[in-house]
Amino acid sequence: MFQVKFFKTLRGENLVKSFLDALQAKLREKVVADIMFLEEKGYQAQRPRAALLRDKIYELRTSLGHLEARILYFFDKEIIVLTHGFLKKSDAVPPTEITKALSIRADYFLRKG
C-alpha cells in the first residue's frame, strides 16, 4: 500500500486541503474516496480515475454531474504526493496546472534533499 502525502508550501499552505474544503460536500466525499483508491492502487490506478499527464505528473480524476475535479500528483517511491487541485472547465488539463505541479515537484525534492 502507498502513503498519500499532501504537499505543504514553505509557508505551510496545504493546497489540496484548501481545495477539498472549498468543494461541495458530495463532490468532496467522492474526491476523498478517489484519494483512498489511489492510496490502495498506486501505480496501478488508471483511467478513468487516474492518468499520466507528462513528466511524471499524474491526475486524479473525479466527476460528479457536470463537475470535473482534478488533483495532480507524483510519486516518491511508495509515497504519493498530492500537489494541488482544481475544477476543470475544458477537455484538456490546462498547461499552467501541469507547470504548477512540476514546480511543486521540484520544490518537494529540493527540500527533501
PDB file of C-alpha atoms in Angstrom:
ATOM      1  CA  MET A   1       0.000   0.000   0.000  1.00  0.00           C
ATOM      2  CA  PHE A   2       1.123   3.505  -0.776  1.00  0.00           C
ATOM      3  CA  GLN A   3       1.101   6.507   1.537  1.00  0.00           C
ATOM      4  CA  VAL A   4      -0.622   9.700   0.398  1.00  0.00           C
ATOM      5  CA  LYS A   5       1.004  12.970   1.411  1.00  0.00           C
ATOM      6  CA  PHE A   6      -0.492  16.434   0.917  1.00  0.00           C
ATOM      7  CA  PHE A   7       2.241  18.847  -0.200  1.00  0.00           C
ATOM      8  CA  LYS A   8       2.728  21.916   2.004  1.00  0.00           C
ATOM      9  CA  THR A   9       4.391  25.094   0.784  1.00  0.00           C
ATOM     10  CA  LEU A  10       7.230  26.746   2.701  1.00  0.00           C
ATOM     11  CA  ARG A  11       4.591  28.962   4.336  1.00  0.00           C
ATOM     12  CA  GLY A  12       2.666  25.888   5.475  1.00  0.00           C
ATOM     13  CA  GLU A  13      -0.133  26.169   2.922  1.00  0.00           C
ATOM     14  CA  ASN A  14      -1.800  22.869   2.113  1.00  0.00           C
ATOM     15  CA  LEU A  15      -3.185  23.449  -1.386  1.00  0.00           C
ATOM     16  CA  VAL A  16      -5.079  20.152  -1.616  1.00  0.00           C
ATOM     17  CA  LYS A  17      -6.755  20.605   1.772  1.00  0.00           C
ATOM     18  CA  SER A  18      -7.811  24.130   0.789  1.00  0.00           C
ATOM     19  CA  PHE A  19      -9.198  22.767  -2.480  1.00  0.00           C
ATOM     20  CA  LEU A  20     -11.120  19.993  -0.695  1.00  0.00           C
ATOM     21  CA  ASP A  21     -12.519  22.426   1.885  1.00  0.00           C
ATOM     22  CA  ALA A  22     -13.910  24.606  -0.922  1.00  0.00           C
ATOM     23  CA  LEU A  23     -15.792  21.761  -2.651  1.00  0.00           C
ATOM     24  CA  GLN A  24     -19.453  20.993  -2.115  1.00  0.00           C
ATOM     25  CA  ALA A  25     -19.940  18.066   0.281  1.00  0.00           C
ATOM     26  CA  LYS A  26     -20.930  15.370  -2.242  1.00  0.00           C
ATOM     27  CA  LEU A  27     -18.047  16.123  -4.579  1.00  0.00           C
ATOM     28  CA  ARG A  28     -15.606  16.325  -1.646  1.00  0.00           C
ATOM     29  CA  GLU A  29     -16.733  12.867  -0.437  1.00  0.00           C
ATOM     30  CA  LYS A  30     -16.190  11.429  -3.897  1.00  0.00           C
ATOM     31  CA  VAL A  31     -12.739  13.034  -4.243  1.00  0.00           C
ATOM     32  CA  VAL A  32     -11.709  11.680  -0.818  1.00  0.00           C
ATOM     33  CA  ALA A  33     -12.893   8.203  -1.880  1.00  0.00           C
ATOM     34  CA  ASP A  34     -10.777   8.509  -5.034  1.00  0.00           C
ATOM     35  CA  ILE A  35      -7.751   9.548  -2.945  1.00  0.00           C
ATOM     36  CA  MET A  36      -8.241   6.404  -0.844  1.00  0.00           C
ATOM     37  CA  PHE A  37      -8.499   4.351  -4.037  1.00  0.00           C
ATOM     38  CA  LEU A  38      -5.250   5.910  -5.272  1.00  0.00           C
ATOM     39  CA  GLU A  39      -3.551   5.119  -1.955  1.00  0.00           C
ATOM     40  CA  GLU A  40      -4.560   1.482  -2.365  1.00  0.00           C
ATOM     41  CA  LYS A  41      -3.700   1.106  -6.068  1.00  0.00           C
ATOM     42  CA  GLY A  42      -0.707   3.421  -6.512  1.00  0.00           C
ATOM     43  CA  TYR A  43       0.869   2.987  -9.946  1.00  0.00           C
ATOM     44  CA  GLN A  44      -1.909   0.543 -10.900  1.00  0.00           C
ATOM     45  CA  ALA A  45      -4.576   3.267 -10.786  1.00  0.00           C
ATOM     46  CA  GLN A  46      -5.586   4.112 -14.331  1.00  0.00           C
ATOM     47  CA  ARG A  47      -8.315   5.674 -16.456  1.00  0.00           C
ATOM     48  CA  PRO A  48     -10.962   6.685 -15.854  1.00  0.00           C
ATOM     49  CA  ARG A  49      -9.798   7.563 -12.299  1.00  0.00           C
ATOM     50  CA  ALA A  50      -6.130   8.368 -12.892  1.00  0.00           C
ATOM     51  CA  ALA A  51      -3.841   9.176 -15.791  1.00  0.00           C
ATOM     52  CA  LEU A  52      -0.264  10.157 -16.528  1.00  0.00           C
ATOM     53  CA  LEU A  53      -0.147  13.676 -17.950  1.00  0.00           C
ATOM     54  CA  ARG A  54       3.574  14.196 -18.629  1.00  0.00           C
ATOM     55  CA  ASP A  55       6.971  14.368 -16.945  1.00  0.00           C
ATOM     56  CA  LYS A  56       5.905  12.042 -14.096  1.00  0.00           C
ATOM     57  CA  ILE A  57       2.892  14.216 -13.218  1.00  0.00           C
ATOM     58  CA  TYR A  58      -0.407  12.352 -12.905  1.00  0.00           C
ATOM     59  CA  GLU A  59      -4.003  13.457 -12.478  1.00  0.00           C
ATOM     60  CA  LEU A  60      -6.643  12.002 -10.182  1.00  0.00           C
ATOM     61  CA  ARG A  61      -9.953  12.409 -11.985  1.00  0.00           C
ATOM     62  CA  THR A  62     -13.253  12.779 -10.146  1.00  0.00           C
ATOM     63  CA  SER A  63     -16.569  13.583 -11.820  1.00  0.00           C
ATOM     64  CA  LEU A  64     -19.928  14.392 -10.299  1.00  0.00           C
ATOM     65  CA  GLY A  65     -22.566  15.514 -12.753  1.00  0.00           C
ATOM     66  CA  HIS A  66     -21.064  18.389 -14.731  1.00  0.00           C
ATOM     67  CA  LEU A  67     -18.294  18.987 -12.160  1.00  0.00           C
ATOM     68  CA  GLU A  68     -14.805  17.734 -13.030  1.00  0.00           C
ATOM     69  CA  ALA A  69     -12.390  17.824 -10.095  1.00  0.00           C
ATOM     70  CA  ARG A  70      -8.709  17.135 -10.658  1.00  0.00           C
ATOM     71  CA  ILE A  71      -5.865  16.635  -8.208  1.00  0.00           C
ATOM     72  CA  LEU A  72      -2.375  16.459  -9.645  1.00  0.00           C
ATOM     73  CA  TYR A  73       0.236  14.237  -8.042  1.00  0.00           C
ATOM     74  CA  PHE A  74       3.575  12.471  -8.416  1.00  0.00           C
ATOM     75  CA  PHE A  75       5.322   9.502  -6.859  1.00  0.00           C
ATOM     76  CA  ASP A  76       8.271   9.462  -4.477  1.00  0.00           C
ATOM     77  CA  LYS A  77       8.836   5.697  -4.279  1.00  0.00           C
ATOM     78  CA  GLU A  78       5.927   4.455  -2.092  1.00  0.00           C
ATOM     79  CA  ILE A  79       4.687   7.983  -1.332  1.00  0.00           C
ATOM     80  CA  ILE A  80       2.062   9.679  -3.490  1.00  0.00           C
ATOM     81  CA  VAL A  81       2.478  13.442  -3.180  1.00  0.00           C
ATOM     82  CA  LEU A  82      -0.699  15.382  -3.990  1.00  0.00           C
ATOM     83  CA  THR A  83       0.284  18.806  -5.324  1.00  0.00           C
ATOM     84  CA  HIS A  84      -2.933  20.783  -5.773  1.00  0.00           C
ATOM     85  CA  GLY A  85      -6.480  20.550  -7.064  1.00  0.00           C
ATOM     86  CA  PHE A  86      -8.753  22.457  -9.397  1.00  0.00           C
ATOM     87  CA  LEU A  87     -12.108  22.225 -11.151  1.00  0.00           C
ATOM     88  CA  LYS A  88     -11.612  21.522 -14.828  1.00  0.00           C
ATOM     89  CA  LYS A  89     -13.568  23.529 -17.387  1.00  0.00           C
ATOM     90  CA  SER A  90     -12.195  22.169 -20.665  1.00  0.00           C
ATOM     91  CA  ASP A  91     -11.267  18.791 -22.102  1.00  0.00           C
ATOM     92  CA  ALA A  92      -7.533  19.113 -21.530  1.00  0.00           C
ATOM     93  CA  VAL A  93      -5.729  19.884 -18.282  1.00  0.00           C
ATOM     94  CA  PRO A  94      -4.507  23.481 -18.613  1.00  0.00           C
ATOM     95  CA  PRO A  95      -0.726  23.660 -19.156  1.00  0.00           C
ATOM     96  CA  THR A  96      -0.490  26.159 -16.282  1.00  0.00           C
ATOM     97  CA  GLU A  97      -1.755  23.482 -13.871  1.00  0.00           C
ATOM     98  CA  ILE A  98       0.854  20.984 -15.086  1.00  0.00           C
ATOM     99  CA  THR A  99       3.569  23.639 -14.792  1.00  0.00           C
ATOM    100  CA  LYS A 100       2.421  24.351 -11.229  1.00  0.00           C
ATOM    101  CA  ALA A 101       2.630  20.638 -10.354  1.00  0.00           C
ATOM    102  CA  LEU A 102       6.107  20.387 -11.904  1.00  0.00           C
ATOM    103  CA  SER A 103       7.245  23.377  -9.850  1.00  0.00           C
ATOM    104  CA  ILE A 104       5.839  21.809  -6.677  1.00  0.00           C
ATOM    105  CA  ARG A 105       7.554  18.515  -7.526  1.00  0.00           C
ATOM    106  CA  ALA A 106      10.904  20.289  -7.951  1.00  0.00           C
ATOM    107  CA  ASP A 107      10.403  22.135  -4.640  1.00  0.00           C
ATOM    108  CA  TYR A 108       9.488  18.882  -2.865  1.00  0.00           C
ATOM    109  CA  PHE A 109      12.638  17.059  -3.972  1.00  0.00           C
ATOM    110  CA  LEU A 110      14.836  20.118  -3.337  1.00  0.00           C
ATOM    111  CA  ARG A 111      13.592  20.390   0.254  1.00  0.00           C
ATOM    112  CA  LYS A 112      13.725  16.635   0.745  1.00  0.00           C
ATOM    113  CA  GLY A 113      17.422  16.683  -0.149  1.00  0.00           C
TER     114      GLY A 113
END
